[in-house]
mmCIF file of C-alpha atoms in Angstrom:
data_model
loop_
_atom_site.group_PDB
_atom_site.id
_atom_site.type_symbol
_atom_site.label_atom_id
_atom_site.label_comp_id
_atom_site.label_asym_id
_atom_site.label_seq_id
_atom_site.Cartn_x
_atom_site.Cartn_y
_atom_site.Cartn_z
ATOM 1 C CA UNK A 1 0.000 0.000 0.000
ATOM 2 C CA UNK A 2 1.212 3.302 -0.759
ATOM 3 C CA UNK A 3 2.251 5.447 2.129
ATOM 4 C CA UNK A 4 1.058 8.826 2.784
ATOM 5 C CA UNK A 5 2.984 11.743 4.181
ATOM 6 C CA UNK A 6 1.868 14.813 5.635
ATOM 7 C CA UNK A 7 1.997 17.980 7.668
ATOM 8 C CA UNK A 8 1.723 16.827 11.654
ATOM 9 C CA UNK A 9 0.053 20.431 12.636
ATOM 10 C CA UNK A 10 -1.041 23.693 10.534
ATOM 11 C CA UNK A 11 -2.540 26.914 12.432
ATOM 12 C CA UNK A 12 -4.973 29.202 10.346
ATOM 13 C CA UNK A 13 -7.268 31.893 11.262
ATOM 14 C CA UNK A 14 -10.885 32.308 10.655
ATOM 15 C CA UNK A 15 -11.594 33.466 6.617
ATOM 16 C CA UNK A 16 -8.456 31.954 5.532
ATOM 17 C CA UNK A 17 -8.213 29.069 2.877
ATOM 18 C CA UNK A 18 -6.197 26.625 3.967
ATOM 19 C CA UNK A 19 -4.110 24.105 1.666
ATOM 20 C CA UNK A 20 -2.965 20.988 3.179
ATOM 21 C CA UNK A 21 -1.087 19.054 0.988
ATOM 22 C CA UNK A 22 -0.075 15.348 1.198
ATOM 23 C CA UNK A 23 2.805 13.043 -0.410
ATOM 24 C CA UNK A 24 2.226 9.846 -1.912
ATOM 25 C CA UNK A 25 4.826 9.058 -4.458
ATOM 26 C CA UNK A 26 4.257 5.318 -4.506
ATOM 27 C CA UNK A 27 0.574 5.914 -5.441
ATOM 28 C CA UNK A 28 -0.211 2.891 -7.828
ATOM 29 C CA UNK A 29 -2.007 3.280 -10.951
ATOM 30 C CA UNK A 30 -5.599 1.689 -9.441
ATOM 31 C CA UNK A 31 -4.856 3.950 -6.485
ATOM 32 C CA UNK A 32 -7.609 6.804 -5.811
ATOM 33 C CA UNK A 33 -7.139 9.729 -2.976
ATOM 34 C CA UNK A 34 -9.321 10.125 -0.377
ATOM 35 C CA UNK A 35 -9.389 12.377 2.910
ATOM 36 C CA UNK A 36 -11.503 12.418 5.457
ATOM 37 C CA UNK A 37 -12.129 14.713 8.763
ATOM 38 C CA UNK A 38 -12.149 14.069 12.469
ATOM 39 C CA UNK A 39 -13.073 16.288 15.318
ATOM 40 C CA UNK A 40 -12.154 14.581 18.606
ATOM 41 C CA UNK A 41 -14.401 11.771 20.015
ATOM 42 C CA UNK A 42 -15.898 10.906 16.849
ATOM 43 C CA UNK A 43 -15.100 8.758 13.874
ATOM 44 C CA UNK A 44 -13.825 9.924 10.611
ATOM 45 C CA UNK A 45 -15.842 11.985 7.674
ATOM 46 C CA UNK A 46 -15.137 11.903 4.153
ATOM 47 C CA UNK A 47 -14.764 15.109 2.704
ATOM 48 C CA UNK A 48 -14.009 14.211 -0.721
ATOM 49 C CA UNK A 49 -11.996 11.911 -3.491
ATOM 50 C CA UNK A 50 -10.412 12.302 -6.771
ATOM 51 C CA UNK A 51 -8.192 10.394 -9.235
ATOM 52 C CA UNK A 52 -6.772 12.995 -10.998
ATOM 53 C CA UNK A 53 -6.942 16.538 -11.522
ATOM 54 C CA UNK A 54 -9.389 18.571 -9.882
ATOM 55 C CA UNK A 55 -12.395 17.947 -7.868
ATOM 56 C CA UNK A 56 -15.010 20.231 -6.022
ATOM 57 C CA UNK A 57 -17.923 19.752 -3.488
ATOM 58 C CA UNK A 58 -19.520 22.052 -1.232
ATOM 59 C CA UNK A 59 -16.874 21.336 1.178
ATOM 60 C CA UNK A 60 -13.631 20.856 -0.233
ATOM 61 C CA UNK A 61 -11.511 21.141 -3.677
ATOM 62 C CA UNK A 62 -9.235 18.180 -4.066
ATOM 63 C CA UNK A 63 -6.018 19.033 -6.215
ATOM 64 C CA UNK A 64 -3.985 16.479 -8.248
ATOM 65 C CA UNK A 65 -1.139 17.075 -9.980
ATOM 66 C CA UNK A 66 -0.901 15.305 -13.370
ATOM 67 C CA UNK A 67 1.870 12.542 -12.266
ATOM 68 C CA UNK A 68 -0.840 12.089 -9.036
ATOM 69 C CA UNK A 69 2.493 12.145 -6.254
ATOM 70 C CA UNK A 70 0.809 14.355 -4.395
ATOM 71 C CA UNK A 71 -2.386 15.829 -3.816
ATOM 72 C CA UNK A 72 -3.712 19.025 -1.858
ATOM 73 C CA UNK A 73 -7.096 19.387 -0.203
ATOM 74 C CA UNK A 74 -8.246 23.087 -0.221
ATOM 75 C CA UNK A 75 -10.662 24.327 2.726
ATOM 76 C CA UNK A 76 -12.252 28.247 1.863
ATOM 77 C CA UNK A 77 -12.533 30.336 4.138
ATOM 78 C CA UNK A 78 -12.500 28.625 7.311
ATOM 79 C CA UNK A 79 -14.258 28.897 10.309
ATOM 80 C CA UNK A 80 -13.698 27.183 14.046
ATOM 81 C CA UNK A 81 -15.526 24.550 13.183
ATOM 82 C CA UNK A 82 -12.951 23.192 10.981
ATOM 83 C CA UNK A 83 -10.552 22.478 13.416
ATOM 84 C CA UNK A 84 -9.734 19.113 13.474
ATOM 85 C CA UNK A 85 -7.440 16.705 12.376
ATOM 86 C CA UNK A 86 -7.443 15.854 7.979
ATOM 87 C CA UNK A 87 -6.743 12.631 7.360
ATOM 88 C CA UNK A 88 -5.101 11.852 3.747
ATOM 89 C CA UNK A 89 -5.612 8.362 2.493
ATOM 90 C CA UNK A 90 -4.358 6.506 -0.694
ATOM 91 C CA UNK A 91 -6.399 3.145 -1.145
ATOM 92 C CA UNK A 92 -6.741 0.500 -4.192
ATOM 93 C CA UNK A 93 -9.593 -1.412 -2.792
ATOM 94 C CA UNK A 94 -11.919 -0.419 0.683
ATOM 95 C CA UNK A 95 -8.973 -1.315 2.850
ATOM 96 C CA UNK A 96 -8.139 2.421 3.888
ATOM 97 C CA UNK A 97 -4.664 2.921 5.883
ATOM 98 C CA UNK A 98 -4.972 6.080 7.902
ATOM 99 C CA UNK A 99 -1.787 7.668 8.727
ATOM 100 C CA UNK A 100 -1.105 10.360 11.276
ATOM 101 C CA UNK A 101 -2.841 12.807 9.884
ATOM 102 C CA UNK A 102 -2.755 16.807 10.146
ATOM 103 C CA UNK A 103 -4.173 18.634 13.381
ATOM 104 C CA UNK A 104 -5.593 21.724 11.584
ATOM 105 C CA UNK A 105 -6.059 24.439 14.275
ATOM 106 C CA UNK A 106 -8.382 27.691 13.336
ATOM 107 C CA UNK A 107 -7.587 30.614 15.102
ATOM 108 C CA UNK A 108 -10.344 33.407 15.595
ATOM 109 C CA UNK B 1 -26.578 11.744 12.416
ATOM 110 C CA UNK B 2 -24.304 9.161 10.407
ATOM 111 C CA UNK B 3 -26.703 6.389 9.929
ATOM 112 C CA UNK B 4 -24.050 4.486 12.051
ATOM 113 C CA UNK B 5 -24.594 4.060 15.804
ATOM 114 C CA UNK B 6 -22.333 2.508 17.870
ATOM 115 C CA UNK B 7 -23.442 1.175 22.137
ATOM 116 C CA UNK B 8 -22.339 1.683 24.566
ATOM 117 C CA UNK B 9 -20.419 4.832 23.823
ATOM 118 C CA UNK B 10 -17.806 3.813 26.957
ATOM 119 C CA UNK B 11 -16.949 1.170 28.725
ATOM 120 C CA UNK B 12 -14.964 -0.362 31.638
ATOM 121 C CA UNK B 13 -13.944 -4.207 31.723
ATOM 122 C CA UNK B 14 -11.365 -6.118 33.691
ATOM 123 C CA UNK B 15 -9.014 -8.417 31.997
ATOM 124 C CA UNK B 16 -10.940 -11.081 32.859
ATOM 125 C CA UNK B 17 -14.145 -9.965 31.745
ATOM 126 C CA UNK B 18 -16.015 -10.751 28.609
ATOM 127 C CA UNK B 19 -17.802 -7.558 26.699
ATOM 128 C CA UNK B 20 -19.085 -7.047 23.771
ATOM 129 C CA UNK B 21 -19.318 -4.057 21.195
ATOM 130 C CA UNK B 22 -22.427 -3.624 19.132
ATOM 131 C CA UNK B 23 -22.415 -1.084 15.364
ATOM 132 C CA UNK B 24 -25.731 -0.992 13.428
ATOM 133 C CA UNK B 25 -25.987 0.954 10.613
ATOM 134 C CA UNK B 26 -29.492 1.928 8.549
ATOM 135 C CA UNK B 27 -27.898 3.324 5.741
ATOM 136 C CA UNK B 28 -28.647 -0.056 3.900
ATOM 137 C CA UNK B 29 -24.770 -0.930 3.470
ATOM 138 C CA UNK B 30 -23.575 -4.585 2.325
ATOM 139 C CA UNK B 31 -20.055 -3.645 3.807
ATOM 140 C CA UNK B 32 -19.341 -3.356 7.423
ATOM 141 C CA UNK B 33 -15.695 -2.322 8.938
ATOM 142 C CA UNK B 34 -13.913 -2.253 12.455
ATOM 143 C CA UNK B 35 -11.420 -0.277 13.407
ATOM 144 C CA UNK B 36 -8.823 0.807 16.745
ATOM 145 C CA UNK B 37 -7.817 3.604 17.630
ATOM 146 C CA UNK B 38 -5.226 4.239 20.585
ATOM 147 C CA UNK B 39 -3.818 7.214 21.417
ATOM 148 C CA UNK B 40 -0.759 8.508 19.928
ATOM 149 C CA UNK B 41 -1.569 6.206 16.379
ATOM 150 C CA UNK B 42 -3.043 6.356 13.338
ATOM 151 C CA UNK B 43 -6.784 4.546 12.920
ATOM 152 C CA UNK B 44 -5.586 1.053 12.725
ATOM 153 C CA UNK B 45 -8.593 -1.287 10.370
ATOM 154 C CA UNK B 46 -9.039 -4.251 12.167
ATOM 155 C CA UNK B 47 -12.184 -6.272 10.308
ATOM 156 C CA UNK B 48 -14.184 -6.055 6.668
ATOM 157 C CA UNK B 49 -17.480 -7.733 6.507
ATOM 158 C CA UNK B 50 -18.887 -7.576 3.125
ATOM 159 C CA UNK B 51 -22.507 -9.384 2.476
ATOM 160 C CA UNK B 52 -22.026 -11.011 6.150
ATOM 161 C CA UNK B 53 -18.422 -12.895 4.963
ATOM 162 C CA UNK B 54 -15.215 -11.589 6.206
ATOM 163 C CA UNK B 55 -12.897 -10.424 3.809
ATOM 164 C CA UNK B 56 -10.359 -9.535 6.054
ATOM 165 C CA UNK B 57 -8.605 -9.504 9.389
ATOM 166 C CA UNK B 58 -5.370 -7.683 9.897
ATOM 167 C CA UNK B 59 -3.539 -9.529 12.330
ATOM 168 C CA UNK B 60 -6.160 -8.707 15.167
ATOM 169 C CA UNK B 61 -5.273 -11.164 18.075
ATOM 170 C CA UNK B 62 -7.832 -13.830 18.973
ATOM 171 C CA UNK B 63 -9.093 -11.515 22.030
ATOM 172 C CA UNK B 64 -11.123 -9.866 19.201
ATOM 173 C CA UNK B 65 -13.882 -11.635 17.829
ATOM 174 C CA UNK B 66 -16.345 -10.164 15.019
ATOM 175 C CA UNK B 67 -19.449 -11.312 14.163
ATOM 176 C CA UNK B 68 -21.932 -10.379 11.399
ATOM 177 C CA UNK B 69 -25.082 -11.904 11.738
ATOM 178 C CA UNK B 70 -26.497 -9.664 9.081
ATOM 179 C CA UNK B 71 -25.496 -7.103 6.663
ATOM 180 C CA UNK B 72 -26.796 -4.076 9.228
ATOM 181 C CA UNK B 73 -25.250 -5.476 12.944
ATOM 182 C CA UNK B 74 -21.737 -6.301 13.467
ATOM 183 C CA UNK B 75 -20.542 -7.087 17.071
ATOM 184 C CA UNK B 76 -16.821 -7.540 18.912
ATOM 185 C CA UNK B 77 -16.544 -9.890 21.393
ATOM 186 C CA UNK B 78 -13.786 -9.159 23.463
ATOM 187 C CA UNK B 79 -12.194 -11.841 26.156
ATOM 188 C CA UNK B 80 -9.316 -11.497 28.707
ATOM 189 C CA UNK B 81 -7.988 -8.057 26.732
ATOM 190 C CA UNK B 82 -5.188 -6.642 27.930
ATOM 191 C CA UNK B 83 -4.485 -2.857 29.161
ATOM 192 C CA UNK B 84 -2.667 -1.791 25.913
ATOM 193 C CA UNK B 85 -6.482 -2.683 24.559
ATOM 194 C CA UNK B 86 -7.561 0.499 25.811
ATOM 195 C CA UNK B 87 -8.699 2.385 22.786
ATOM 196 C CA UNK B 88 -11.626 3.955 20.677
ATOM 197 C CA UNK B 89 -13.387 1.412 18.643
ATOM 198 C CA UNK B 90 -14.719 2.613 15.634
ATOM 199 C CA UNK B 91 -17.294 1.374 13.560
ATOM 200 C CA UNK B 92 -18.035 2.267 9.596
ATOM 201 C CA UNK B 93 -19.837 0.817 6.740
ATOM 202 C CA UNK B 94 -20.192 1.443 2.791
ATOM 203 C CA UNK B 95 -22.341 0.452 0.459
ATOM 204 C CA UNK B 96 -20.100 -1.907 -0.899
ATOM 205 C CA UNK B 97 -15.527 -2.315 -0.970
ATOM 206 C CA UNK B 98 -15.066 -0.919 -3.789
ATOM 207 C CA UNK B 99 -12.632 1.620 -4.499
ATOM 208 C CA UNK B 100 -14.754 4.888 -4.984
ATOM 209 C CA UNK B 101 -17.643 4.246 -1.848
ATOM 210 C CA UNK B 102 -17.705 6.346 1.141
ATOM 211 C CA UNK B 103 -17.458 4.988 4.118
ATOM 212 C CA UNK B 104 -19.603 6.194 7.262
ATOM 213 C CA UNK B 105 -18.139 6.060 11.187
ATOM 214 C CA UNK B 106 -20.060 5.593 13.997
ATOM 215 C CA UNK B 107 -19.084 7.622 17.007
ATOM 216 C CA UNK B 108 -17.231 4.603 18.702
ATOM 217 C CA UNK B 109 -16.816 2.775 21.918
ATOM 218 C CA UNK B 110 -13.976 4.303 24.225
ATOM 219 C CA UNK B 111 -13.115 1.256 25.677
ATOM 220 C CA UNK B 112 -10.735 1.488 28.730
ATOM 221 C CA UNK B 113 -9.493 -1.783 30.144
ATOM 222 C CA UNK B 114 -8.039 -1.752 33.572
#
């Protein structure tokens, strides 16, 4: 399985877009990119996936590079509520390896 | 609300006592997951149910026992655990495994084992 890497902590401050950005340079060809969100005391919620390029919910924008190494999951103009930690996860089939993950704090 | 429900939300057990940990989720799901998570580490998946059959265990030691009676309820039984045990348990399911389906967490068990 491909291993992730990415920031431990980031600090922002409310109205700010934040870019977290994760490595995965063994991503496999099958491989999609996934991240999910996690506020303490609760389990994980997806935010969004891509394969390539760009994707956009009402949430999040998901950034891929063309040679897919890396990816970078966009948050506009954040609020409080977003703090949390931003879990980035590389996965060929349903078996998801979460790694550390980043603790995203939002300042007021 | 997650669809995914998780009881009891805590609990305390000796090392010799026998628990279990019960996930239902109405989301209508075929795939059910378990997973740990201690402090200090990364979410660690320790079951995948799919259509009742599981399609994996990753190393989890016998003190763990899943069971999947049906596609919406999957239990762990958990016998003479050990202190390093203490953890959150997390439940999730997706529709199915496949590569592109969401999957949905309960709000887990913080299981503390003394």
């Amino acid at each position: 399985l491909a291993k992730t890497t990415q920031p431990i902590s980031m600090d922002s401050y409310e109205g700010q877009e934040v870019n977290i950005t994760c490595s995965h340079n063994n991503i496999a060809t099958n491989d999609y990119i996934t991240w999910y969100q996690q506020f303490p005391s609760q389990g994980p919620r997806f935010i969004i996936q891509g394969y390539k390029t760009k994707v956009t919910n009402e949430v999040a924008s998901l950034f891929i590079p063309a040679d897919r190494k890396s990816s970078t999951l966009s948050l506009p103009r954040v609020s409080l509520s977003d703090t949390a930690v931003y879990y980035c996860l590389v996965n060929d089939n349903n078996d998801m390896r979460f790694g550390a993950g980043t603790r995203l704090t939002v300042k007021p | 609300e997650t669809g995914v429900t998780q009881t009891p939300r805590h609990l305390v057990m000796g090392m010799t006592n026998k628990k279990s940990l019960k996930c239902e989720q109405h989301l209508g799901h075929n795939a059910m997951y378990w997973y740990k998570q201690s402090a200090k580490k990364p979410l660690e998946l320790m079951f995948v149910y799919n259509f009742k059959e599981q399609t994996e265990n990753n190393s989890v030691p016998s003190r763990f026992s899943p069971e999947c009676p049906n596609s919406s309820h999957l239990f762990l039984h958990l016998h003479t655990l050990q202190p390093e045990d203490s953890a959150l348990y997390l439940c999730a399911s997706s529709q199915d495994t496949g590569v592109d389906n969401e999957q949905f967490f309960g709000p887990g068990t913080r299981l503390t084992v003394l």
